[in-house]
Tab-separated table of C-alpha atoms in Angstrom:
chain	number	residue	atom	x	y	z
A	25	MET	CA	-0.088	0.080	0.160
A	26	ARG	CA	1.133	3.352	-0.454
A	27	ARG	CA	-0.094	6.539	0.896
A	28	ALA	CA	1.324	9.765	-0.805
A	29	THR	CA	0.769	12.966	0.747
A	30	ASP	CA	-2.656	13.176	-0.976
A	31	MET	CA	-3.742	10.276	1.112
A	32	SER	CA	-4.542	8.101	-1.991
A	33	PHE	CA	-4.576	4.228	-1.499
A	34	GLN	CA	-2.866	2.003	-4.293
A	35	PHE	CA	-2.332	-1.735	-3.894
A	36	GLN	CA	1.209	-2.728	-4.533
A	37	ARG	CA	2.337	-5.580	-7.016
A	38	CYS	CA	3.408	-9.011	-4.894
A	39	ALA	CA	7.044	-8.787	-4.208
A	40	ASN	CA	7.050	-12.732	-5.603
A	41	PRO	CA	6.677	-12.996	-8.971
A	42	GLU	CA	6.132	-16.868	-8.227
A	43	ILE	CA	2.740	-16.055	-7.271
A	44	GLY	CA	1.263	-14.796	-10.221
A	45	GLU	CA	1.141	-11.734	-12.854
A	46	PHE	CA	-2.027	-10.203	-11.019
A	47	ALA	CA	-0.975	-10.912	-7.147
A	48	TYR	CA	-0.956	-8.395	-4.809
A	49	GLU	CA	0.519	-7.491	-1.503
A	50	MET	CA	-2.102	-7.843	1.475
A	51	PRO	CA	-1.796	-4.072	2.657
A	52	PRO	CA	-1.474	-3.984	6.517
A	53	MET	CA	-4.393	-3.299	8.822
A	54	PRO	CA	-5.018	0.305	10.372
A	55	TYR	CA	-4.235	1.373	13.610
A	56	GLY	CA	-6.858	1.311	16.064
A	57	VAL	CA	-8.995	-1.996	15.001
A	58	SER	CA	-10.628	-3.285	17.428
A	59	TYR	CA	-9.233	-5.790	19.804
A	60	SER	CA	-11.701	-8.307	19.117
A	61	LEU	CA	-12.162	-7.887	15.335
A	62	GLN	CA	-7.877	-8.441	15.190
A	63	THR	CA	-8.665	-11.295	17.280
A	64	LEU	CA	-10.814	-12.446	14.317
A	65	ILE	CA	-8.564	-11.564	11.600
A	66	SER	CA	-5.964	-13.349	13.559
A	67	ALA	CA	-8.077	-16.679	13.245
A	68	TYR	CA	-8.756	-15.901	9.799
A	69	THR	CA	-5.369	-15.328	8.720
A	70	SER	CA	-4.381	-18.766	10.511
A	71	ALA	CA	-6.812	-20.420	8.791
A	72	VAL	CA	-6.090	-19.488	5.280
A	73	ILE	CA	-2.612	-20.829	6.484
A	74	SER	CA	-3.278	-24.155	8.006
A	75	GLY	CA	-6.778	-24.982	6.548
A	76	PRO	CA	-9.092	-26.582	6.038
A	77	ASP	CA	-11.393	-24.034	3.543
A	78	GLN	CA	-14.167	-24.435	5.609
A	79	ALA	CA	-12.727	-23.002	8.677
A	80	ALA	CA	-11.694	-20.053	6.873
A	81	ASP	CA	-14.986	-19.140	5.174
A	82	GLU	CA	-16.570	-19.759	9.385
A	83	CYS	CA	-13.193	-17.205	10.067
A	84	PHE	CA	-14.559	-15.016	7.447
A	85	GLU	CA	-18.283	-14.995	8.204
A	86	ALA	CA	-17.799	-13.690	11.740
A	87	ILE	CA	-15.560	-10.891	10.550
A	88	ALA	CA	-18.434	-10.001	7.754
A	89	ASN	CA	-20.842	-10.095	10.648
A	90	PHE	CA	-18.801	-7.935	13.040
A	91	GLU	CA	-20.441	-4.516	13.816
A	92	ALA	CA	-17.843	-2.297	12.983
A	93	LYS	CA	-16.809	0.352	15.863
A	94	ASP	CA	-15.109	2.737	13.664
A	95	ILE	CA	-13.231	3.999	10.085
A	96	PRO	CA	-10.283	1.526	10.989
A	97	ASP	CA	-12.735	-1.604	11.618
A	98	THR	CA	-14.391	-0.544	8.390
A	99	ILE	CA	-11.356	-0.805	6.704
A	100	ALA	CA	-9.915	-3.378	8.333
A	101	LYS	CA	-13.213	-5.328	7.362
A	102	LEU	CA	-13.362	-4.313	3.394
A	103	LEU	CA	-9.232	-5.475	3.294
A	104	ILE	CA	-10.464	-9.097	4.542
A	105	ARG	CA	-13.563	-9.199	2.498
A	106	ILE	CA	-11.172	-8.246	-0.764
A	107	HIS	CA	-8.790	-11.169	0.510
A	108	TYR	CA	-11.474	-13.665	0.394
A	109	ASP	CA	-12.762	-13.133	-2.803
A	110	HIS	CA	-8.922	-12.768	-4.028
A	111	SER	CA	-7.311	-15.683	-1.351
A	112	GLY	CA	-3.781	-16.266	-2.090
A	113	LEU	CA	-0.625	-16.815	0.317
A	114	ASP	CA	3.021	-16.437	-0.239
A	115	ASP	CA	4.501	-18.996	2.370
A	116	ASP	CA	2.610	-17.790	5.539
A	117	ARG	CA	1.511	-14.359	4.384
A	118	LEU	CA	-1.665	-12.912	3.132
A	119	VAL	CA	-1.375	-11.961	-0.541
A	120	LEU	CA	-4.333	-11.033	-2.818
A	121	CYS	CA	-4.112	-13.494	-5.827
A	122	SER	CA	-6.529	-12.916	-8.957
A	123	THR	CA	-6.877	-13.513	-13.117
A	124	ALA	CA	-6.492	-11.685	-15.661
A	125	GLU	CA	-10.421	-11.446	-15.949
A	126	ARG	CA	-11.138	-10.619	-11.747
A	127	HIS	CA	-7.638	-8.676	-10.718
A	128	THR	CA	-9.700	-4.925	-11.842
A	129	ALA	CA	-12.277	-6.048	-9.054
A	130	ILE	CA	-8.996	-5.122	-6.453
A	131	LEU	CA	-8.130	-1.918	-8.100
A	132	VAL	CA	-11.463	-0.454	-8.291
A	133	MET	CA	-11.519	-0.497	-4.420
A	134	GLU	CA	-8.825	1.531	-4.502
A	135	PRO	CA	-11.096	4.962	-4.409
A	136	LEU	CA	-13.222	3.721	-1.469
A	137	LEU	CA	-10.486	3.177	0.539
A	138	THR	CA	-8.577	6.392	-0.352
A	139	ASP	CA	-11.989	8.265	0.804
A	140	LEU	CA	-11.840	6.058	4.429
A	141	TYR	CA	-8.084	6.613	4.970
A	142	ARG	CA	-9.114	10.048	4.285
A	143	GLN	CA	-11.454	10.067	7.612
A	144	MET	CA	-8.498	8.882	10.015
A	145	PRO	CA	-6.601	11.338	11.327
A	146	ALA	CA	-3.075	11.600	9.738
A	147	THR	CA	-0.716	12.624	11.972
A	148	TRP	CA	-0.475	12.401	15.751
A	149	ALA	CA	-1.126	15.853	16.490
A	150	ASP	CA	-4.635	15.389	14.336
A	151	GLN	CA	-5.583	12.395	16.916
A	152	LEU	CA	-4.673	13.967	19.752
A	153	ARG	CA	-6.912	16.992	19.102
A	154	VAL	CA	-9.602	14.690	18.251
A	155	CYS	CA	-9.046	12.457	21.693
A	156	ARG	CA	-8.616	16.277	23.524
A	157	SER	CA	-12.075	17.228	21.650
A	158	ALA	CA	-13.567	13.941	23.226
A	159	LEU	CA	-12.744	14.733	26.240
A	160	LEU	CA	-13.565	18.116	26.517
A	161	ALA	CA	-16.993	16.905	25.160
A	162	GLU	CA	-17.696	14.457	27.936
A	163	ARG	CA	-16.417	16.933	30.585
A	164	GLU	CA	-18.952	19.474	29.773
A	165	TYR	CA	-21.763	17.031	29.249
A	166	ASP	CA	-20.415	15.413	32.851
A	167	GLN	CA	-20.578	18.907	34.195
A	168	ARG	CA	-23.695	20.095	33.170
A	169	PHE	CA	-26.250	17.056	32.943
A	170	TRP	CA	-24.594	14.313	34.329
A	171	ARG	CA	-23.144	15.107	37.398
A	172	PRO	CA	-26.075	17.529	38.748
A	173	ALA	CA	-28.638	14.290	37.889
A	174	TYR	CA	-26.551	11.905	39.585
A	175	ASP	CA	-25.971	13.843	42.691
A	176	ALA	CA	-29.867	14.999	42.987
A	177	HIS	CA	-30.574	11.443	42.860
A	178	ASN	CA	-27.931	10.501	45.320
A	179	ALA	CA	-29.625	13.058	47.768
A	180	GLY	CA	-32.853	11.530	47.641
A	181	GLY	CA	-34.007	13.032	44.133
A	182	PRO	CA	-35.463	10.900	40.911
A	183	LYS	CA	-33.738	8.657	39.323
A	184	LEU	CA	-30.933	9.542	36.900
A	185	PRO	CA	-32.507	9.554	33.510
A	186	ASP	CA	-32.432	6.948	31.123
A	187	ALA	CA	-31.747	9.389	28.185
A	188	ILE	CA	-28.684	11.243	30.615
A	189	GLU	CA	-27.350	8.053	31.589
A	190	ALA	CA	-27.357	6.317	27.480
A	191	GLU	CA	-25.650	10.085	26.236
A	192	MET	CA	-22.984	10.034	29.093
A	193	GLU	CA	-22.173	6.289	27.622
A	194	ARG	CA	-22.127	7.489	24.213
A	195	LEU	CA	-19.703	9.865	25.119
A	196	GLN	CA	-17.604	8.117	26.729
A	197	HIS	CA	-17.482	5.272	24.075
A	198	ILE	CA	-16.329	8.759	21.577
A	199	ARG	CA	-13.274	9.162	24.287
A	200	CYS	CA	-12.291	5.459	24.634
A	201	ASP	CA	-11.952	4.973	20.845
A	202	ALA	CA	-10.587	8.273	20.346
A	203	GLU	CA	-7.631	7.042	23.217
A	204	ASP	CA	-7.488	3.900	21.683
A	205	LEU	CA	-6.836	5.012	18.277
A	206	LEU	CA	-3.853	7.166	20.169
A	207	ILE	CA	-2.572	4.671	21.867
A	208	ALA	CA	-2.339	2.480	18.839
A	209	MET	CA	-0.847	5.610	16.311
A	210	PRO	CA	2.945	5.259	16.350
A	211	ALA	CA	4.359	7.787	18.901
A	212	PRO	CA	6.933	10.191	17.129
A	213	SER	CA	9.030	10.022	19.608
A	214	LEU	CA	9.760	9.501	23.856
A	215	THR	CA	7.606	12.726	24.473
A	216	GLU	CA	4.139	11.107	22.533
A	217	PHE	CA	4.845	7.870	24.323
A	218	ALA	CA	4.875	9.232	27.347
A	219	ILE	CA	1.120	10.570	26.692
A	220	LYS	CA	0.239	7.087	25.680
A	221	TYR	CA	1.440	5.446	29.257
A	222	LEU	CA	-0.219	8.372	30.900
A	223	ILE	CA	-3.245	7.565	29.277
A	224	ALA	CA	-3.037	4.150	29.855
A	225	PHE	CA	-1.820	4.133	33.376
A	226	SER	CA	-2.063	7.400	35.568
A	227	CYS	CA	-4.636	8.696	37.997
A	228	GLY	CA	-5.498	4.339	38.832
A	229	ARG	CA	-6.442	3.566	35.592
A	230	ASP	CA	-4.961	0.642	34.518
A	231	LEU	CA	-5.561	-0.372	30.402
A	232	ASN	CA	-3.423	-3.389	30.380
A	233	GLY	CA	-4.945	-4.540	27.145
A	234	TRP	CA	-2.190	-2.013	25.806
A	235	HIS	CA	0.915	-3.178	28.162
A	236	ASP	CA	2.411	-5.337	25.015
A	237	HIS	CA	1.967	-2.843	22.575
A	238	LEU	CA	3.578	-0.045	24.499
A	239	CYS	CA	6.288	-2.584	26.096
A	240	ASP	CA	7.041	-2.938	21.877
A	241	GLU	CA	6.909	0.535	21.194
A	242	ALA	CA	9.326	1.675	23.989
A	243	ARG	CA	11.930	-0.769	22.428
A	244	ARG	CA	11.454	0.464	19.237
A	245	LEU	CA	11.722	4.254	20.670
A	246	VAL	CA	15.064	3.594	22.596
A	247	GLY	CA	16.611	0.684	19.850
A	248	ILE	CA	16.676	-2.465	21.377
A	249	ASP	CA	16.141	-5.437	19.241
A	250	MET	CA	14.168	-8.073	21.035
A	251	PRO	CA	15.008	-11.666	20.043
A	252	LYS	CA	11.545	-13.416	19.014
A	253	ASP	CA	12.549	-16.191	21.184
A	254	ALA	CA	14.058	-14.412	24.119
A	255	ASP	CA	12.974	-15.934	27.874
A	256	GLU	CA	12.412	-13.670	30.565
A	257	LEU	CA	15.806	-12.764	31.705
A	258	THR	CA	17.109	-12.468	28.264
A	259	ALA	CA	14.336	-9.854	27.528
A	260	LEU	CA	15.280	-8.108	30.637
A	261	LEU	CA	18.558	-8.415	29.809
A	262	ALA	CA	18.283	-6.489	26.718
A	263	ASN	CA	16.054	-4.003	28.250
A	264	LEU	CA	18.781	-2.695	29.770
A	265	ASP	CA	21.980	-1.069	28.435
A	266	TRP	CA	24.761	-2.640	29.736
A	267	SER	CA	27.514	-0.856	27.874
A	268	VAL	CA	27.087	2.480	30.615
A	269	ALA	CA	27.595	-0.593	33.411
A	270	ALA	CA	30.454	-2.055	31.654
């Protein structure tokens, strides 16, 4: 996939010419895909690699029936749909494999994917603004409507209205989705990484689902190359710059 300055989307020809004349690389999933959908996509990938075909069909059906939460989910579902229609493998990698008669069905999806990607924040600063706006909207509603109604109920007043409760939950979901997208977006530097860490773990928060992601990103930012088969002690040693103590 290539996203130029105008955010255009293009499928790239498969790097392995043996796959076929009309084979394309499977684009990576966008950042911010829901954890539940990521799990389904991993199951689909494993089923395509290992078989049988029925297992891949069942996994795809689960993805097709998954209710997308946002644009990243929608893009991910569309990419898997394209692969399902043009299924191919290069060793253990998904690729898009088509024919002279059918490959245009892949290429005609480029404008739609371009439109979808344009709706995603393009930079860290863009997503930070989205996250801040969501937080401000939630705080304003909390202070003006939810908190007074909640306090009145605790003081012996009427039950918290369902409409106020529902709107508060809606704003919370928007804010949580914005936070997830921000944490999923690669941090340009350790400063942005620190912001992500504070979002996940400060003020009594404990977003453990992001723990491994943040550890991997910390290693990337400080240039640590972690062996894939590292045990705990090897991993801990790799996390430290022993040249300082040598």
